[in-house]
Coordinates of C-alpha atoms in Angstrom, one line a residue:
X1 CA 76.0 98.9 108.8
X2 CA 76.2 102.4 107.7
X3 CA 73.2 103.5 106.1
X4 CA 74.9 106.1 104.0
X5 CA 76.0 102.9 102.1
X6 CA 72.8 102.8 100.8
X7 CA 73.4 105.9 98.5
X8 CA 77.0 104.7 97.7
X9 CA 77.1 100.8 97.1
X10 CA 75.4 100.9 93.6
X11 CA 77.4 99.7 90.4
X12 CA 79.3 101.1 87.5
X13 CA 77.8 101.4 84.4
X14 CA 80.4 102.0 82.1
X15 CA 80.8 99.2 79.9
X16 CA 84.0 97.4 79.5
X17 CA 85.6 99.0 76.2
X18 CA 89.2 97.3 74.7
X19 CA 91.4 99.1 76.6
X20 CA 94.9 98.5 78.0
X21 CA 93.7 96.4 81.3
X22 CA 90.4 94.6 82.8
X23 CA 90.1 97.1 85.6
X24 CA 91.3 100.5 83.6
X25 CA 87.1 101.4 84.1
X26 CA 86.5 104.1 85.9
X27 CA 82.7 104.8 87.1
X28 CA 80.5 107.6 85.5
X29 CA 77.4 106.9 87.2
X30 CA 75.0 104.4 89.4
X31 CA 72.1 102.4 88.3
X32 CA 69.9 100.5 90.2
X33 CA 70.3 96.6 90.3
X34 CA 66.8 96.6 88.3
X35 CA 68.0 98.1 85.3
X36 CA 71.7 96.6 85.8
X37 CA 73.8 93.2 85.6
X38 CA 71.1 92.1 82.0
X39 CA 74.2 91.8 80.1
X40 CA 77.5 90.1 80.3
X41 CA 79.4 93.2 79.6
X42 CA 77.4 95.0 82.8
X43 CA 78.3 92.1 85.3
X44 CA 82.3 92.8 84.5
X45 CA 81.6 96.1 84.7
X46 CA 79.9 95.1 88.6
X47 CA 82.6 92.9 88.9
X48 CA 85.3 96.0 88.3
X49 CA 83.3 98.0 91.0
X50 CA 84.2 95.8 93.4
X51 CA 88.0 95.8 92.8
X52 CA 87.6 99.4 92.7
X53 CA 87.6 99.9 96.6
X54 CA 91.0 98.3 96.8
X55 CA 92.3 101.4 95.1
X56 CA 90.5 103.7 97.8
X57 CA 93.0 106.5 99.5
X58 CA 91.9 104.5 102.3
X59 CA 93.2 101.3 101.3
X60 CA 96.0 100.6 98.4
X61 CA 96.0 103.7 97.4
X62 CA 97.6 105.0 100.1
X63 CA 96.3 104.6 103.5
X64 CA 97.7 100.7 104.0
X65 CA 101.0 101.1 103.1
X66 CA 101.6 104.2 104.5
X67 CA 99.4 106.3 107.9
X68 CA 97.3 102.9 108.6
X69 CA 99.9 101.1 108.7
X70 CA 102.4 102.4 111.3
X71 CA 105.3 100.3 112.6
X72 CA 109.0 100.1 113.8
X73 CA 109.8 100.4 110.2
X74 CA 109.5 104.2 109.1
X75 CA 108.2 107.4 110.6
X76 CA 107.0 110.5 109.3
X77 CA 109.1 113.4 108.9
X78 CA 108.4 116.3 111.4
X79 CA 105.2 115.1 113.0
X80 CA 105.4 114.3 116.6
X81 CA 101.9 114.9 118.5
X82 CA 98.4 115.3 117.8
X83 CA 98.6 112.7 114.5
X84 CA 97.6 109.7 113.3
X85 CA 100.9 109.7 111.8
X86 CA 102.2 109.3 115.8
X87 CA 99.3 107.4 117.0
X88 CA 97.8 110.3 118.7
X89 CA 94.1 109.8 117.7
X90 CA 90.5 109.2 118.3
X91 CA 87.4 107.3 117.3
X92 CA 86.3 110.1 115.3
X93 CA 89.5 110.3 113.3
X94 CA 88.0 111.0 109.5
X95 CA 90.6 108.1 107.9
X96 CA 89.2 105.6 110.0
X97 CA 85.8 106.0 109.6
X98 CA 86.6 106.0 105.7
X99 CA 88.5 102.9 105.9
X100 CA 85.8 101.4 107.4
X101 CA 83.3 102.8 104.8
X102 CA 85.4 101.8 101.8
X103 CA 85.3 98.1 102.9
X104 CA 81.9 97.9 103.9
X105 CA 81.5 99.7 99.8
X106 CA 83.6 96.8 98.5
X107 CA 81.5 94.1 100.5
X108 CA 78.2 95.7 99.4
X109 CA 79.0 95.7 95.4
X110 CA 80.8 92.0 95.9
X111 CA 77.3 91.2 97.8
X112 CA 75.3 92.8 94.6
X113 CA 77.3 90.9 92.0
X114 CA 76.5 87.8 93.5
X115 CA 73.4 88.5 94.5
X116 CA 72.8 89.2 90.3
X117 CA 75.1 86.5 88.8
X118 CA 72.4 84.5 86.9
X119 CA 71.0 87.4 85.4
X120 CA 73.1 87.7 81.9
X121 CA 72.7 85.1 79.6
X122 CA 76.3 84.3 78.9
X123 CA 78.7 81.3 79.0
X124 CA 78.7 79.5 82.5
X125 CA 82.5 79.0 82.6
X126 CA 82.3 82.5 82.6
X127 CA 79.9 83.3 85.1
X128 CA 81.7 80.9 87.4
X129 CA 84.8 83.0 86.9
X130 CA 82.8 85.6 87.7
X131 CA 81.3 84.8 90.9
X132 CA 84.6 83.3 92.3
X133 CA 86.4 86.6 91.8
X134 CA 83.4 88.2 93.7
X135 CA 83.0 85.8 96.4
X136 CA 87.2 86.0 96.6
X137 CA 87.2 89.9 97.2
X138 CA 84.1 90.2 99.7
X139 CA 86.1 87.9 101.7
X140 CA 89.1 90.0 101.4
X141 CA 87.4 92.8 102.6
X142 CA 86.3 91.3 105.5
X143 CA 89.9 90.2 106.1
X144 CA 91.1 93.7 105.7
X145 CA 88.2 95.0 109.0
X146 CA 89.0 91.5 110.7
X147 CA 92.8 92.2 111.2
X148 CA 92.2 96.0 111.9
X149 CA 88.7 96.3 113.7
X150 CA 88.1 92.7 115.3
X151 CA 85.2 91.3 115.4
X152 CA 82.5 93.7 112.9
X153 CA 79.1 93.3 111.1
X154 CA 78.9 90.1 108.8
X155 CA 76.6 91.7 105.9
X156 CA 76.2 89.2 103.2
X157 CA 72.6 90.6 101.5
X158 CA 73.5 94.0 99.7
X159 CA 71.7 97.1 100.8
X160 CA 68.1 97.3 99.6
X161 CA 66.9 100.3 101.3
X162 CA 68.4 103.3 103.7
X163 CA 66.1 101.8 106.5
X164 CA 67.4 98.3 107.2
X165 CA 67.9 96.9 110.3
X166 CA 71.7 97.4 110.9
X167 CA 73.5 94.6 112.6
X168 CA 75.2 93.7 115.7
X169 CA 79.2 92.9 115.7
X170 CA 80.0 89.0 115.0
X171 CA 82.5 87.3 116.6
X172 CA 86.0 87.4 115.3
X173 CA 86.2 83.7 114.6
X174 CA 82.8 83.7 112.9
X175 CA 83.8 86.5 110.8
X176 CA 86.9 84.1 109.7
X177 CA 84.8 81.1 109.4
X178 CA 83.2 83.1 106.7
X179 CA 86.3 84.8 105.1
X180 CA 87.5 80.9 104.7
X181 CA 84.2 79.6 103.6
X182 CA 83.7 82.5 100.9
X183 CA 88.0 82.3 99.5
X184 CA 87.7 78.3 100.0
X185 CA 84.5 77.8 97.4
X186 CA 86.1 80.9 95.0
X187 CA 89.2 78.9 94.4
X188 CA 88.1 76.2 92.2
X189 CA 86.0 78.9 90.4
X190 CA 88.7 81.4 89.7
X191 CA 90.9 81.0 86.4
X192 CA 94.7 80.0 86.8
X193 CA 95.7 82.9 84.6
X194 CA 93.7 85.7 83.9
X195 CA 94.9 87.6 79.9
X196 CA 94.2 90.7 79.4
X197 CA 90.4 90.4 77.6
X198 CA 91.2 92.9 74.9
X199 CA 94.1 91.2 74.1
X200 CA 92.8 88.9 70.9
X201 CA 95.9 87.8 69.6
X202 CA 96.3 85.0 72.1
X203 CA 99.8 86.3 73.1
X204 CA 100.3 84.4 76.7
X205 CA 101.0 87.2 78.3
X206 CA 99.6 86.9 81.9
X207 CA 98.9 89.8 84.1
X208 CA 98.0 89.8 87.7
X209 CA 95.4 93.0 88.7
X210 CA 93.0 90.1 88.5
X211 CA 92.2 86.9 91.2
X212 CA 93.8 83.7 89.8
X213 CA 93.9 80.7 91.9
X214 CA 97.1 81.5 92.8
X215 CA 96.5 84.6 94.5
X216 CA 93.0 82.8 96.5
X217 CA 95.6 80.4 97.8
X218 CA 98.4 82.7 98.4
X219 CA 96.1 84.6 100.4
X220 CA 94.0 81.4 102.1
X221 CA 97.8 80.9 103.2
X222 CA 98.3 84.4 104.8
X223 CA 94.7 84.4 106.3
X224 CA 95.1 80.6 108.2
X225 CA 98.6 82.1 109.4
X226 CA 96.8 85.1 110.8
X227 CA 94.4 82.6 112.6
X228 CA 97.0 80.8 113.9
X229 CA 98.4 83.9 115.5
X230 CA 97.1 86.4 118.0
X231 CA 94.5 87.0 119.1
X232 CA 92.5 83.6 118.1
X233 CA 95.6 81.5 118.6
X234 CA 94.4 78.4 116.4
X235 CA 97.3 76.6 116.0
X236 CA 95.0 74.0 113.8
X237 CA 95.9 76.6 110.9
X238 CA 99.0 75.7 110.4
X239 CA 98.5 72.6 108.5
X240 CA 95.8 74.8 106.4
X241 CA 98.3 77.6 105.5
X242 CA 101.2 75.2 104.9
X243 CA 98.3 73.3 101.8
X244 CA 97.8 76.5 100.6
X245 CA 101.2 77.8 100.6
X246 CA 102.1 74.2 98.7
X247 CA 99.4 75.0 95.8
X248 CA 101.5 77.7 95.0
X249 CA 104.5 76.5 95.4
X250 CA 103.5 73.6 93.0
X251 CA 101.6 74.9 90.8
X252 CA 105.2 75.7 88.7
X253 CA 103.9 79.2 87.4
X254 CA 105.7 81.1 89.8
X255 CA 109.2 81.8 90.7
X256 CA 111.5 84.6 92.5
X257 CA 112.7 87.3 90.2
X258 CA 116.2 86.9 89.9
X259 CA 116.6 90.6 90.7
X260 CA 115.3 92.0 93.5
X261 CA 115.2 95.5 92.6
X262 CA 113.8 95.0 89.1
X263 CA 110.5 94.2 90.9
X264 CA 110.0 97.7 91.6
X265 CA 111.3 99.1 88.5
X266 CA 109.2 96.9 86.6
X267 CA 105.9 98.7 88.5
X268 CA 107.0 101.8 87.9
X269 CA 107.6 101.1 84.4
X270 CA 104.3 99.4 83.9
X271 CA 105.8 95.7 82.9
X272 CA 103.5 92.9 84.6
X273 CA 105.7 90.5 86.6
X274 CA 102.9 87.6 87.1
X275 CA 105.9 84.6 88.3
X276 CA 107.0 87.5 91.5
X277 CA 103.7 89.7 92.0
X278 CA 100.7 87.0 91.9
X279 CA 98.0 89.6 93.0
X280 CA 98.7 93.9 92.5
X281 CA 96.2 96.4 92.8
X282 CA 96.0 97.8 89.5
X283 CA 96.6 102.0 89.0
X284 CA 96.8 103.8 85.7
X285 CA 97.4 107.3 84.6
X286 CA 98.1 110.2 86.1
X287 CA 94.5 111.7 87.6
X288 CA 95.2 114.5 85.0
X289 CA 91.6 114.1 82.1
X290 CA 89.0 112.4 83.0
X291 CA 90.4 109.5 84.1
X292 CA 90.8 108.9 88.0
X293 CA 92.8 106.0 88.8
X294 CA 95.8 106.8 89.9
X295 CA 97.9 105.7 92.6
X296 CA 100.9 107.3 94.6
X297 CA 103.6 104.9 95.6
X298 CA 107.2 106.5 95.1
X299 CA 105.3 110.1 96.2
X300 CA 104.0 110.3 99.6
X301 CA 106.8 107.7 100.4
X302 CA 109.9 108.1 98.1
X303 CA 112.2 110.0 97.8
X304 CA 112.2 113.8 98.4
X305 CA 112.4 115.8 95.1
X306 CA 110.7 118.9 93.7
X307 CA 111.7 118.1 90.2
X308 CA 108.5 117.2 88.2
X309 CA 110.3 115.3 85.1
X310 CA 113.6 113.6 86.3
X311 CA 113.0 111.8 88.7
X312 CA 109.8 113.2 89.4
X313 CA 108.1 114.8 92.6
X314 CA 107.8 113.3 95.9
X315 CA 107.0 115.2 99.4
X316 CA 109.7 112.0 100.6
X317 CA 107.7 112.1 103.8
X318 CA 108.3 108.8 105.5
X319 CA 111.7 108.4 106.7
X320 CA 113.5 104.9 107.7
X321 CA 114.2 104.2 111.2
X322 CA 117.4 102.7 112.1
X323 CA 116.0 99.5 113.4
X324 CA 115.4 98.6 110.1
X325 CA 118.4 99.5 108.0
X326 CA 120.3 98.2 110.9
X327 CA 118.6 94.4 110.3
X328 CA 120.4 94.2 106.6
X329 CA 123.9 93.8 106.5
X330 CA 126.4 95.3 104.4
X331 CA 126.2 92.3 101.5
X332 CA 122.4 93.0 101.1
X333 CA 121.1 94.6 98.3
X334 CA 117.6 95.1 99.5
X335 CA 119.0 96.9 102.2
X336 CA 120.0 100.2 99.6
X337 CA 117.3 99.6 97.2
X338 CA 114.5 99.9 99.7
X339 CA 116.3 102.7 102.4
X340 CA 117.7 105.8 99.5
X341 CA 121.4 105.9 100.2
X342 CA 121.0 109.4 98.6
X343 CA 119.1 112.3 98.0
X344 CA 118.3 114.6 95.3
X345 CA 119.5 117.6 95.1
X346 CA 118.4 120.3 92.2
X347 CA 120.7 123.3 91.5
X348 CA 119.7 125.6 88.4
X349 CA 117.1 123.2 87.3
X350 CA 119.7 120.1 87.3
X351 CA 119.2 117.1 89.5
X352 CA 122.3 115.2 91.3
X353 CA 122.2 112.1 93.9
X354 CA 124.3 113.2 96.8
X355 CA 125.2 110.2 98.7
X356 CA 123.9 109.9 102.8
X357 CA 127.0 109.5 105.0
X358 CA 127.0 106.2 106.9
X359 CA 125.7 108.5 110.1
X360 CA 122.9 109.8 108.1
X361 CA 120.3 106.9 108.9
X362 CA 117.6 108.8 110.0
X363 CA 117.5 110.9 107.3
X364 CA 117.4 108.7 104.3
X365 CA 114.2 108.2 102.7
X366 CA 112.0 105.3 101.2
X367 CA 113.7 104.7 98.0
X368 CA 111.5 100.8 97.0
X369 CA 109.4 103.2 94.7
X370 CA 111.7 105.4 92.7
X371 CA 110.0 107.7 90.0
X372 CA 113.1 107.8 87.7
X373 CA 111.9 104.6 85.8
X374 CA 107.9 105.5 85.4
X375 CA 107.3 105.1 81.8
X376 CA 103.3 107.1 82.1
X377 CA 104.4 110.5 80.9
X378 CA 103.8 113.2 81.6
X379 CA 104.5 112.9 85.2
X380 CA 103.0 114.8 87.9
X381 CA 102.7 116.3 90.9
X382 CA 100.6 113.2 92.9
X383 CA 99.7 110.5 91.0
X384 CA 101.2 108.1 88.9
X385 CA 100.2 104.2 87.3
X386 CA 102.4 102.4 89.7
X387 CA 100.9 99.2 90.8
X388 CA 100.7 98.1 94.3
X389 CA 102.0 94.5 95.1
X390 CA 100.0 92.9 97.5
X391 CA 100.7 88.7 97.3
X392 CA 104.6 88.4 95.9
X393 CA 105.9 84.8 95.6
X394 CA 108.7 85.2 98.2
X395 CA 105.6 86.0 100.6
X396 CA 104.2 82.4 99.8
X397 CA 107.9 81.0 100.2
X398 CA 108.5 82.6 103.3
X399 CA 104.5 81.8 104.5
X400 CA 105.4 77.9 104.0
X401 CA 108.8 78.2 106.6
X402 CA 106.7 79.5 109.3
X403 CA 103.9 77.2 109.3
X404 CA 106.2 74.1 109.1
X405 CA 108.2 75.1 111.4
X406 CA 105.3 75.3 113.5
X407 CA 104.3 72.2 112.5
X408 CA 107.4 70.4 113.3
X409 CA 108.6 72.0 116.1
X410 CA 111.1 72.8 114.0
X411 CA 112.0 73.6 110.2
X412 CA 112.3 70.6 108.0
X413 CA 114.3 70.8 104.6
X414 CA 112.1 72.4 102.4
X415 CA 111.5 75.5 104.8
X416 CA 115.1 76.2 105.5
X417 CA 115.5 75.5 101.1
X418 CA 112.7 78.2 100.9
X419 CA 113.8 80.7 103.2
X420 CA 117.2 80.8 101.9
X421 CA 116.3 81.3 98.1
X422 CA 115.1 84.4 99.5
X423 CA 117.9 85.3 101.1
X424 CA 120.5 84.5 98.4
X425 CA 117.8 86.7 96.2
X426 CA 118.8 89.7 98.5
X427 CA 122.4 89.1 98.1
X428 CA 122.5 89.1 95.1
X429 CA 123.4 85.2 94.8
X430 CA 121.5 82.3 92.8
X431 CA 118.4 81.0 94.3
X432 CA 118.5 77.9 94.2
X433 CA 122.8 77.2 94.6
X434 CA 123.6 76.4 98.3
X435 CA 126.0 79.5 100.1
X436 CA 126.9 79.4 103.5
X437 CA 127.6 83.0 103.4
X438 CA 123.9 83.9 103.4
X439 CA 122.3 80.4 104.0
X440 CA 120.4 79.9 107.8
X441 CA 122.4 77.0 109.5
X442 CA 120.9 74.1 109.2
X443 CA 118.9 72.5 112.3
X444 CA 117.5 75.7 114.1
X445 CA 115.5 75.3 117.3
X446 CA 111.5 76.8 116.3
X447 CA 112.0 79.6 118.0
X448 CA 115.3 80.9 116.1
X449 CA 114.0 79.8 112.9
X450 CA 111.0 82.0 113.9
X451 CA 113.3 85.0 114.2
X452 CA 114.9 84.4 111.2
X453 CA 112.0 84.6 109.7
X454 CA 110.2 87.2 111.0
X455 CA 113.6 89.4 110.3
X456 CA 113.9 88.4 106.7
X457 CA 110.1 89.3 106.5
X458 CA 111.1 92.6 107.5
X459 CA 114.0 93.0 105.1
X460 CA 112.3 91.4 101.9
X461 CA 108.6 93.2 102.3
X462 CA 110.0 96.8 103.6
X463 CA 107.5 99.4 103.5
X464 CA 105.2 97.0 101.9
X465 CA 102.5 97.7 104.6
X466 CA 103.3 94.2 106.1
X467 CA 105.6 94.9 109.1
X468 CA 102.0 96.5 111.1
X469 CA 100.0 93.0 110.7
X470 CA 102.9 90.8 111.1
X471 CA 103.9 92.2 114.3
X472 CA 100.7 91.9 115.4
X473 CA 99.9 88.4 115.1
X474 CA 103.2 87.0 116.4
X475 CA 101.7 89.0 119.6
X476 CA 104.6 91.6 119.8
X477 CA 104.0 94.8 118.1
X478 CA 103.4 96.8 121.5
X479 CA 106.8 95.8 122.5
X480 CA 108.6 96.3 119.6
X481 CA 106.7 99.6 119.2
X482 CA 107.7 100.9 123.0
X483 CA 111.4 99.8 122.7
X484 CA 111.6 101.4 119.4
X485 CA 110.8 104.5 121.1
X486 CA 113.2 103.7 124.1
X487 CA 115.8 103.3 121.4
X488 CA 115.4 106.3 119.3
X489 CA 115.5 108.3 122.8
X490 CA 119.1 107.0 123.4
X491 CA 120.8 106.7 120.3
X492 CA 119.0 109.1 117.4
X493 CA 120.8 112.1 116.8
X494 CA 119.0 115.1 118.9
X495 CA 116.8 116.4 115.8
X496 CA 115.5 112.9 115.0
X497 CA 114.7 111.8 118.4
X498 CA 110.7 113.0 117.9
X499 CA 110.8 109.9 115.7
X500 CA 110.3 108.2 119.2
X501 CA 106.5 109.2 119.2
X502 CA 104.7 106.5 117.7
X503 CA 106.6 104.0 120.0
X504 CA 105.9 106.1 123.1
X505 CA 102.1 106.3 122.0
X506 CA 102.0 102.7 121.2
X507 CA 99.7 100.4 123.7
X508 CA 97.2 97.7 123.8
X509 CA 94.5 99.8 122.2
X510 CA 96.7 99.8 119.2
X511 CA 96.2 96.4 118.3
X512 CA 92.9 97.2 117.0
X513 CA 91.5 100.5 115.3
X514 CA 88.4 102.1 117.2
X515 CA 85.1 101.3 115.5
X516 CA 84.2 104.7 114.1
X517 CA 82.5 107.2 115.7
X518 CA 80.5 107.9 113.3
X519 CA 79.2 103.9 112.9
X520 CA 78.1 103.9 116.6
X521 CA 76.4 106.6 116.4
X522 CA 74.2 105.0 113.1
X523 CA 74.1 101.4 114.0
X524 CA 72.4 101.4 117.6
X525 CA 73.7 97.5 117.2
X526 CA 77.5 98.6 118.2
X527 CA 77.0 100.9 121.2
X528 CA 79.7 102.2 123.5
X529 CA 80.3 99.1 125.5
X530 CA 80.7 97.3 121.9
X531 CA 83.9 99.9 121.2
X532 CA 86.9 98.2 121.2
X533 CA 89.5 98.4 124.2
X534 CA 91.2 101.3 125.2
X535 CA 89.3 103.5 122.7

């Protein structure tokens, strides 16, 4: 492991206060395990530490929806070489070797937490919660390194001193035999709502920044599907993603939103939407006080706009490509809620939409975030309170299709059913009344059901940092990446055609990131011949 961890993996001390949500904590300090984790308060303050590290730039902050994350989906506006935005990097890239350090952080306080848990006196339903939660997101963060570095370090001891003995890489499976092992005992530990602790009138009101058994299942589901893809190709996982996927399903707390868009106006406005968005990375404020926790979805990919107020700034960086807007038809209403059919345009200090022309495809922006509806005033410049959504229900819905139709060589009743209540969500139409206008037929060979799946995946999780791993595991994002590129080149107008790069850069080494440069030089455990391939 890095050793620099050492002087960056100890806790917050700030102790939890009644404030709006659990994790709106933001460290002031580190303490040393010794004088740490004697008081319940302390170990939810741990315990908010190790969330923290989902909100790195590196990871939900940014960096995984957006420059980590590159697919057939979007590109960035006027970059075309020397980029990570293109592909057209290194081992010693600086955002790698962060996104490496900021899960190996997470790990390290998750490994502390439990390493401290019987500490506190306090209530052992409690503690149990606590240690679920803990053993949940260590394994998360594992699963984050797994699907973008292979096989790495298994470090389940936190770091006691700078001069350790750093460890060798573990073999991909055994890295998911642990991820399963650690998410599998955290599920009967973990609540089945989490409230909002400061909330002491007993109101209901669930909110979803926190693990619930929902969320440890939803994502037991996505991390068996990844198993049973490439490259481990354990088909076994089916059946254990398909369970999973079910305890969602019927554990009647969730449903789909009945309107697609309002999903994304209800982040921006602040309003939890616990039935659609089991699990978000929680972001507040506006990074403008002392405060630092805020995020920047509808900024670095939204929609272009100098105004600070109405709708708000974005550098509208990340353009559609038409491969995507091309997989929605005309009847789908995802299809103009997630690609701007606009842009802004501000004349003496007034703001107007002027509508694309059906040409302009390459020029339209990400519109899924849009900074009209934040409610966190005053706006600014690069930040904002917008949550990230990282487990929605129509994931789990559309999770279950795929592994039964793997399963039975085939989809039965209930995926086709579960599959098309997505669908009729993103036309508009009721979820659960039969309509052959947007319905799959019936009785699809496996490998045409796949397709439709994997294309509504596309459509309904749009810029959601999804298309990247998906690709991957079904074992085709270098092709999809190179004829991307081939089809830019032939049909893109002239000044868009540069959006070919990332396709044309696109090979086997991009199925995995390089282990940093930086790590093999620190851990004489991963030399050279341990770097990945191509890198």
């Amino acid at each position: 492991m890095k050793r620099i961890i050492y002087l960056m993996c100890i806790l917050f001390t700030l102790p939890l206060t009644s404030c709006k949500k659990f994790l709106e904590t933001e460290p002031t300090d580190f303490k040393t395990p010794e004088n740490h984790f004697n008081t319940e308060s302390e170990l939810n303050t741990a315990l908010v530490g190790v969330y923290n590290k989902l909100a790195d730039e590196r990871t939900y902050r940014r960096g995984l929806f957006t420059y980590l994350a590159i697919s057939d989906e979007f590109f960035y506006r006027n970059v075309s070489t020397a980029s990570i935005y293109v592909l057209d990097f290194d081992a010693a890239h600086v955002d790698i070797g962060r996104f490496w350090e900021a899960l190996y952080q997470g790990i390290d306080r998750a490994n502390a937490v439990l390493e401290n848990i019987n500490k506190p006196v306090m209530d052992e339903q409690r503690r149990s919660n606590v240690r679920g939660e803990a053993l949940f997101l260590r394994a998360y963060y594992y699963f984050l390194l797994a699907d973008n570095f292979g096989g790495v370090p298994l470090k389940l001891a936190s770091t006691k001193s700078p001069t350790e003995v750093p460890l060798p890489r573990a073999a991909l499976k055994d890295v998911y035999a642990q991820i399963l092992k650690d998410m599998t005992e955290a599920y009967p530990l973990v609540l089945d709502v989490k409230k909002d602790p400061s909330d002491k009138t007993d109101t209901g009101i669930e909110y979803s920044e926190r693990i619930t058994k929902s969320a440890v299942a939803g994502i037991l589901a996505k991390v068996c599907l990844t198993m049973a893809g490439q490259p481990l190709n354990d088909q076994s996982k089916y059946t254990e993603a398909l369970q999973w996927s079910e305890k969602v399903i019927n554990s009647g707390r969730h449903a789909l939103n009945t309107d697609y868009k309002q999903i994304f106006i209800n982040a921006a406005k602040d309003v939890q939407d616990p039935k659609e968005c089991i699990w978000e990375v929680g972001f507040y404020g506006n990074n403008t006080g002392t405060f630092m926790q805020g995020g920047t979805l509808g900024i670095s990919n939204g929609i272009t706009s100098t105004d600070l107020v109405d709708p708000g700034y974005s550098t509208g960086s990340i353009n559609t490509t038409a491969r995507l807007y091309n997989l929605y038809d005309a009847t789908d209403v995802r299809r103009d809620w997630c690609i701007a059919p606009f842009r802004y345009t501000t004349t003496n200090n007034v703001t107007t939409q002027t509508p694309w022309t059906a040409a302009q495809i390459y020029d339209r922006n990400i519109g899924k975030w849009r900074r009209t509806y934040e409610s966190v005033m005053p706006k600014t410049k690069d930040f904002n309170a917008v949550n990230f959504p990282v487990l929605r229900y129509s994931d789990v819905l559309l999770m279950y299709a795929e592994a039964a139709n793997a399963i039975n060589n085939g989809p039965n009743a209930l995926a086709e059913n579960y599959l098309n209540q997505v669908r009729r969500r993103g036309h508009n139409k009721p979820v659960n009344v039969a309509d052959p206008t947007v319905d799959v037929a019936t009785g699809l060979a496996p490998a045409r059901f796949l397709e439709e799946i994997q294309n509504e995946r596309a459509r309904e999780f749009a810029f959601e940092g999804m298309r990247q791993h998906d690709l991957k595991r079904w074992g085709i994002y270098v092709s999809k990446m190179n004829t991307l590129a081939t089809e830019i080149t032939a049909s893109a107008p002239s000044n868009w055609r540069y959006a070919s790069s990332a396709g044309k850069n696109t090979s086997a080494r991009n199925l995995l990131f390089p282990i940093p440069n930086s790590e093999l030089v620190l851990n004489p455990e991963i030399g050279v011949h341990d770097q990945n391939p191509g890198w």
